[in-house]
XYZ file of C-alpha atoms in Angstrom:
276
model
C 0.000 0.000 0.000
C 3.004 2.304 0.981
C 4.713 1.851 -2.566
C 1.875 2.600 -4.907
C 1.017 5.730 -2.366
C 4.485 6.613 -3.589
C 4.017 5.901 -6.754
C 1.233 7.928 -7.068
C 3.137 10.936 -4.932
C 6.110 10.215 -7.964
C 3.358 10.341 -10.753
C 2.150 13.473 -9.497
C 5.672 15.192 -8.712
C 6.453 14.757 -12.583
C 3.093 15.706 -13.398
C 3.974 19.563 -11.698
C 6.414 20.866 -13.733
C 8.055 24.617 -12.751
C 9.478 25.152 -16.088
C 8.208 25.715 -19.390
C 9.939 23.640 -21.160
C 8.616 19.868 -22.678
C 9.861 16.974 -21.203
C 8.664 14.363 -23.913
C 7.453 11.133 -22.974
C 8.724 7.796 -24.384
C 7.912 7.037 -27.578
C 8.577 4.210 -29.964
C 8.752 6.235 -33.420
C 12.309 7.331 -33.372
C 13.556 2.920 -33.139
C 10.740 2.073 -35.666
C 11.381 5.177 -38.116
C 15.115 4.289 -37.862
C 14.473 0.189 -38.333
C 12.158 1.430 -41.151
C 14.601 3.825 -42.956
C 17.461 0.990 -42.751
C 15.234 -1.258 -44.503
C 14.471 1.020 -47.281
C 17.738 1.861 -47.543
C 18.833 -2.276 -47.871
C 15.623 -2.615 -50.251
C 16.797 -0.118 -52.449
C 20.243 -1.163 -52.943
C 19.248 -4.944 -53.120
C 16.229 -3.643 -55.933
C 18.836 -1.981 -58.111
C 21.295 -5.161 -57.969
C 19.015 -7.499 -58.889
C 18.520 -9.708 -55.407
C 15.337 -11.717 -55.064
C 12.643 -9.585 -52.337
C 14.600 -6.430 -52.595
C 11.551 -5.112 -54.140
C 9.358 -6.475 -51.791
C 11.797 -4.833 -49.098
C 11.936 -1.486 -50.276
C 8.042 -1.019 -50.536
C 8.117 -2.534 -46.678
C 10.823 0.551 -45.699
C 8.908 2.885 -47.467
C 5.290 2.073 -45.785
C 7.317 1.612 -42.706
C 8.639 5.033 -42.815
C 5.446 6.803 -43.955
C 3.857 5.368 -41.180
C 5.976 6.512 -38.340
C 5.771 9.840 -39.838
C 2.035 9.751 -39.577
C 1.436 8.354 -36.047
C 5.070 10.550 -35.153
C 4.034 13.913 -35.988
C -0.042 12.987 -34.946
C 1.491 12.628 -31.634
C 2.910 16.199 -32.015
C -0.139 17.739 -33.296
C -1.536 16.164 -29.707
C 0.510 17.830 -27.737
C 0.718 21.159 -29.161
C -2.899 21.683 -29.826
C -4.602 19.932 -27.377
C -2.190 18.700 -24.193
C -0.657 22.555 -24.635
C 2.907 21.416 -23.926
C 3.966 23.937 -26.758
C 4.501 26.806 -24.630
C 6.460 29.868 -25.841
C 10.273 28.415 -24.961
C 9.172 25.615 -26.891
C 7.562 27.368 -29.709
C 11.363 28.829 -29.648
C 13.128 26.131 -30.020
C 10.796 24.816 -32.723
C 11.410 27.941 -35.018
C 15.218 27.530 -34.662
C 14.811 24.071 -35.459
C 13.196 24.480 -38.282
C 15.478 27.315 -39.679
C 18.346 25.229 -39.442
C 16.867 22.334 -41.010
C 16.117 24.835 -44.013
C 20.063 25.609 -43.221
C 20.946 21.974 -44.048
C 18.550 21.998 -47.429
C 20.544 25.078 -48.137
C 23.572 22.983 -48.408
C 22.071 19.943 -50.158
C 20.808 22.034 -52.712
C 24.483 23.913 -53.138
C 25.978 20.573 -53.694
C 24.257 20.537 -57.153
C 24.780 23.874 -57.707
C 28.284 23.577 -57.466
C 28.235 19.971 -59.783
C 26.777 22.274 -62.513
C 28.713 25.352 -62.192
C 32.023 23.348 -62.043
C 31.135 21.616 -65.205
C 29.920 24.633 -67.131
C 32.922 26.848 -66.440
C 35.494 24.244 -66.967
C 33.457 21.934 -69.666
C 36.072 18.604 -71.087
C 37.083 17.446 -74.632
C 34.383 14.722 -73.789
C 31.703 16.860 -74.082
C 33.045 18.768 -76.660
C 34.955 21.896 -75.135
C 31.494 23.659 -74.545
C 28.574 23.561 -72.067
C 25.783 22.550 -72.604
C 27.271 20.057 -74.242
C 28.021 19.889 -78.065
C 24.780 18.274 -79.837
C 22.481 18.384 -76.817
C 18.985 19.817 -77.030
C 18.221 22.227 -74.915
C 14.618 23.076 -72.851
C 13.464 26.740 -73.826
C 13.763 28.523 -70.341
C 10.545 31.004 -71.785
C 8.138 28.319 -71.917
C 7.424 25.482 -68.843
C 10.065 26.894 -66.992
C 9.517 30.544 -67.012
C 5.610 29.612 -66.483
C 6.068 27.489 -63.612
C 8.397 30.298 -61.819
C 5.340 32.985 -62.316
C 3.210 29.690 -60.439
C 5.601 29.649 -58.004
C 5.792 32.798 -56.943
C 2.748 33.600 -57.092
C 2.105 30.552 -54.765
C 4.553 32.409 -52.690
C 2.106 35.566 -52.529
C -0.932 33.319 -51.629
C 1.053 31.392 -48.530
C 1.832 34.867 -47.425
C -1.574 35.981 -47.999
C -2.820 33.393 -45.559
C -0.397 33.589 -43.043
C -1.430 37.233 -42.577
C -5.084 36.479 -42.721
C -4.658 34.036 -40.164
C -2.719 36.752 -37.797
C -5.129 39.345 -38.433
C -8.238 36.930 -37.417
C -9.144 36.519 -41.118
C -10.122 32.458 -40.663
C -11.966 32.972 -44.480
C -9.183 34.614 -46.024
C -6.516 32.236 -44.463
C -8.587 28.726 -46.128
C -9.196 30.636 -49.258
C -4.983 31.547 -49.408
C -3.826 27.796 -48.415
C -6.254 26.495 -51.140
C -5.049 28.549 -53.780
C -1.620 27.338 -52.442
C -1.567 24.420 -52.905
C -3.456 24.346 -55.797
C -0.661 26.606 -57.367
C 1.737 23.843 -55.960
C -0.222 20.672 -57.580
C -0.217 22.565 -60.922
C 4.059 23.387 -61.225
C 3.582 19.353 -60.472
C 1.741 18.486 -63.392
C 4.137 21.039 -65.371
C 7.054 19.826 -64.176
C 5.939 16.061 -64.918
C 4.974 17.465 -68.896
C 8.406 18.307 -69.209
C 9.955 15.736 -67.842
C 8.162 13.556 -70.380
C 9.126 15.869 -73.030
C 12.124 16.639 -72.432
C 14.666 15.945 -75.398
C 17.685 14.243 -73.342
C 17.913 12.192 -70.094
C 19.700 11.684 -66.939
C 21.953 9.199 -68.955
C 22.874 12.038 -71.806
C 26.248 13.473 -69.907
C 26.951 15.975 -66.553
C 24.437 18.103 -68.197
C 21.309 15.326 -68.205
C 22.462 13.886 -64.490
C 22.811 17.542 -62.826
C 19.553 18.826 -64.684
C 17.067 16.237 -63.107
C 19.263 15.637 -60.086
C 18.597 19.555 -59.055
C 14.926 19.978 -60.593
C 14.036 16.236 -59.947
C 14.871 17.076 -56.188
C 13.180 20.492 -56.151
C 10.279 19.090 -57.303
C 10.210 16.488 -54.383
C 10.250 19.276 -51.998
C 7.531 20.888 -53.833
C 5.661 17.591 -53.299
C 6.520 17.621 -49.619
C 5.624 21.121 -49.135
C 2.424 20.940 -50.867
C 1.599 17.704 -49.147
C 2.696 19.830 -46.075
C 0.308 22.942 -46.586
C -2.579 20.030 -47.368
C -2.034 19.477 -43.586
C -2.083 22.950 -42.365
C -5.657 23.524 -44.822
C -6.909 20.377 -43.024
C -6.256 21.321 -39.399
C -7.373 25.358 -40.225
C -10.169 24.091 -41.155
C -10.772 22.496 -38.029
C -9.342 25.392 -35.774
C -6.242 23.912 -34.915
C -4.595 27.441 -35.137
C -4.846 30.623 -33.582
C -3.638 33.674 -33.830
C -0.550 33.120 -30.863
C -0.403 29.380 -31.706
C 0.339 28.375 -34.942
C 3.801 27.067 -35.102
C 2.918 24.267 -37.752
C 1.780 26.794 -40.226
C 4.730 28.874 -40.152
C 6.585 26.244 -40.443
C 4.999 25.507 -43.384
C 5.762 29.025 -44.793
C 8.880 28.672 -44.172
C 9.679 25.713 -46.044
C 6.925 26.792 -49.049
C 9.255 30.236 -49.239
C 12.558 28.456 -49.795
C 11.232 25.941 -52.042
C 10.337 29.303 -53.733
C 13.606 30.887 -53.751
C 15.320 27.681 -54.400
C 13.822 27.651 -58.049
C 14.319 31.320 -58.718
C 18.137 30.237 -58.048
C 17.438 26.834 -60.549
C 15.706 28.739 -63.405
C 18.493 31.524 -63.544
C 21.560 29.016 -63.565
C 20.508 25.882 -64.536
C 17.269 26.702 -67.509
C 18.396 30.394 -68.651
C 22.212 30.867 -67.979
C 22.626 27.302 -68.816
C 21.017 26.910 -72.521
């Protein structure tokens, strides 16, 4: 009787916190997301040699990880909308988190920004002496591409749009901007996809075919993600999720939305306009 009396008394003690901070509770999700990204990662490499089941265990990683990410960040929607454990400090920390993630995206993206450049300034005998390479078509950068930049940032305008609406009380105006967002996002999808289809060379067709898609190919994954991310945000607006104090997922989302945004401006100057 004496131990669960102090159990309880324990229970209670760590119930009472006197700082603002969030002391998270055990969770399973970071093991099963990390058992679930090493078997993707296996899959994958045993699909593209040709082992028996590396198929089957690359679509197992994949589900895997798409599940953890649902159940992972439900459990933070929990506890920032409804337990209240996001206090200011921790809305903090969650900004500066998120800045330096963008940080890190910076420097994957530079990576293939640096690939190209080095390739077009000093272009090899094997290529012909010039970049783009000699006898390579070339995407017009003032048709898809210059289209799809006007879609983005307008896209850009309508996130910002509902961001402020949503500060200034405007609940109407803040659905009404997300929609348009992301149906500006689905639709530089679809273009993207068209000229990927169209498009008269491949990834195989030189440095100029593998840096092209491997900087737009992974652009438009992050356009993907961050539409798939503002979905989210239109989804849990719509259900009052966010106020005007509280509202850390959204502006997360505008972050990310406004340097996939700048991102592409960088992409359709270098690699579509300076680079035909």
């Amino acid at each position: 009787m004496n131990n669960k009396l102090n159990k309880n008394k324990f229970l209670n003690f760590n119930r009472s916190q006197h700082h603002s901070f969030h002391l998270v509770d055990p969770s399973p999700w970071p093991l099963i997301t990390g058992i679930s990204a090493l078997t993707m990662t296996n899959g994958g490499v045993s699909y593209m040699h040709g082992y028996i089941g590396g198929g089957t265990l690359l679509i197992s990683g994949i589900f895997g990880v798409l599940l953890c990410m649902l159940v992972w960040w439900r459990d933070v929607i929990r506890e920032g909308t409804f337990e209240g454990q996001h206090t200011q400090i921790v809305q903090k920390g969650l900004k500066m988190g998120m800045i330096l993630f963008i940080v890190s995206e910076i420097m994957f993206f530079f990576g293939f920004f640096w690939a190209f450049f080095h390739s077009s300034f000093g272009p090899t005998h094997e290529i012909g002496g010039v970049f783009p390479p000699a006898g390579l078509e070339i995407l017009n950068p003032w048709e898809i591409p210059l289209l799809n930049t006007l879609i983005l940032l307008t896209s850009g305008a309508t996130c910002t749009w509902a961001h402020d609406a949503l500060i200034a009380g405007d609940r109407f105006g803040g659905l009404v901007g997300l929609i348009s967002t992301v149906f500006l996002g689905i639709w530089f999808t679809l273009l993207q996809v068209y000229e990927y289809l169209h498009a008269p060379f491949t990834m195989s067709d030189g440095i100029y075919g593998s840096t092209f898609f491997m900087a737009t190919g992974f652009h438009g994954f992050h356009v993907l993600i961050g539409t798939t991310f503002l979905i989210v945000c239109l989804i849990r607006h719509y259900y009052h999720h966010f106020t005007r104090e509280h509202h850390f997922g959204f502006e997360a989302a505008v972050f990310y939305w406004h340097f996939v945004d700048v991102v592409w401006l960088f992409l359709f100057v270098s690699i579509y306009w300076w680079g035909s």
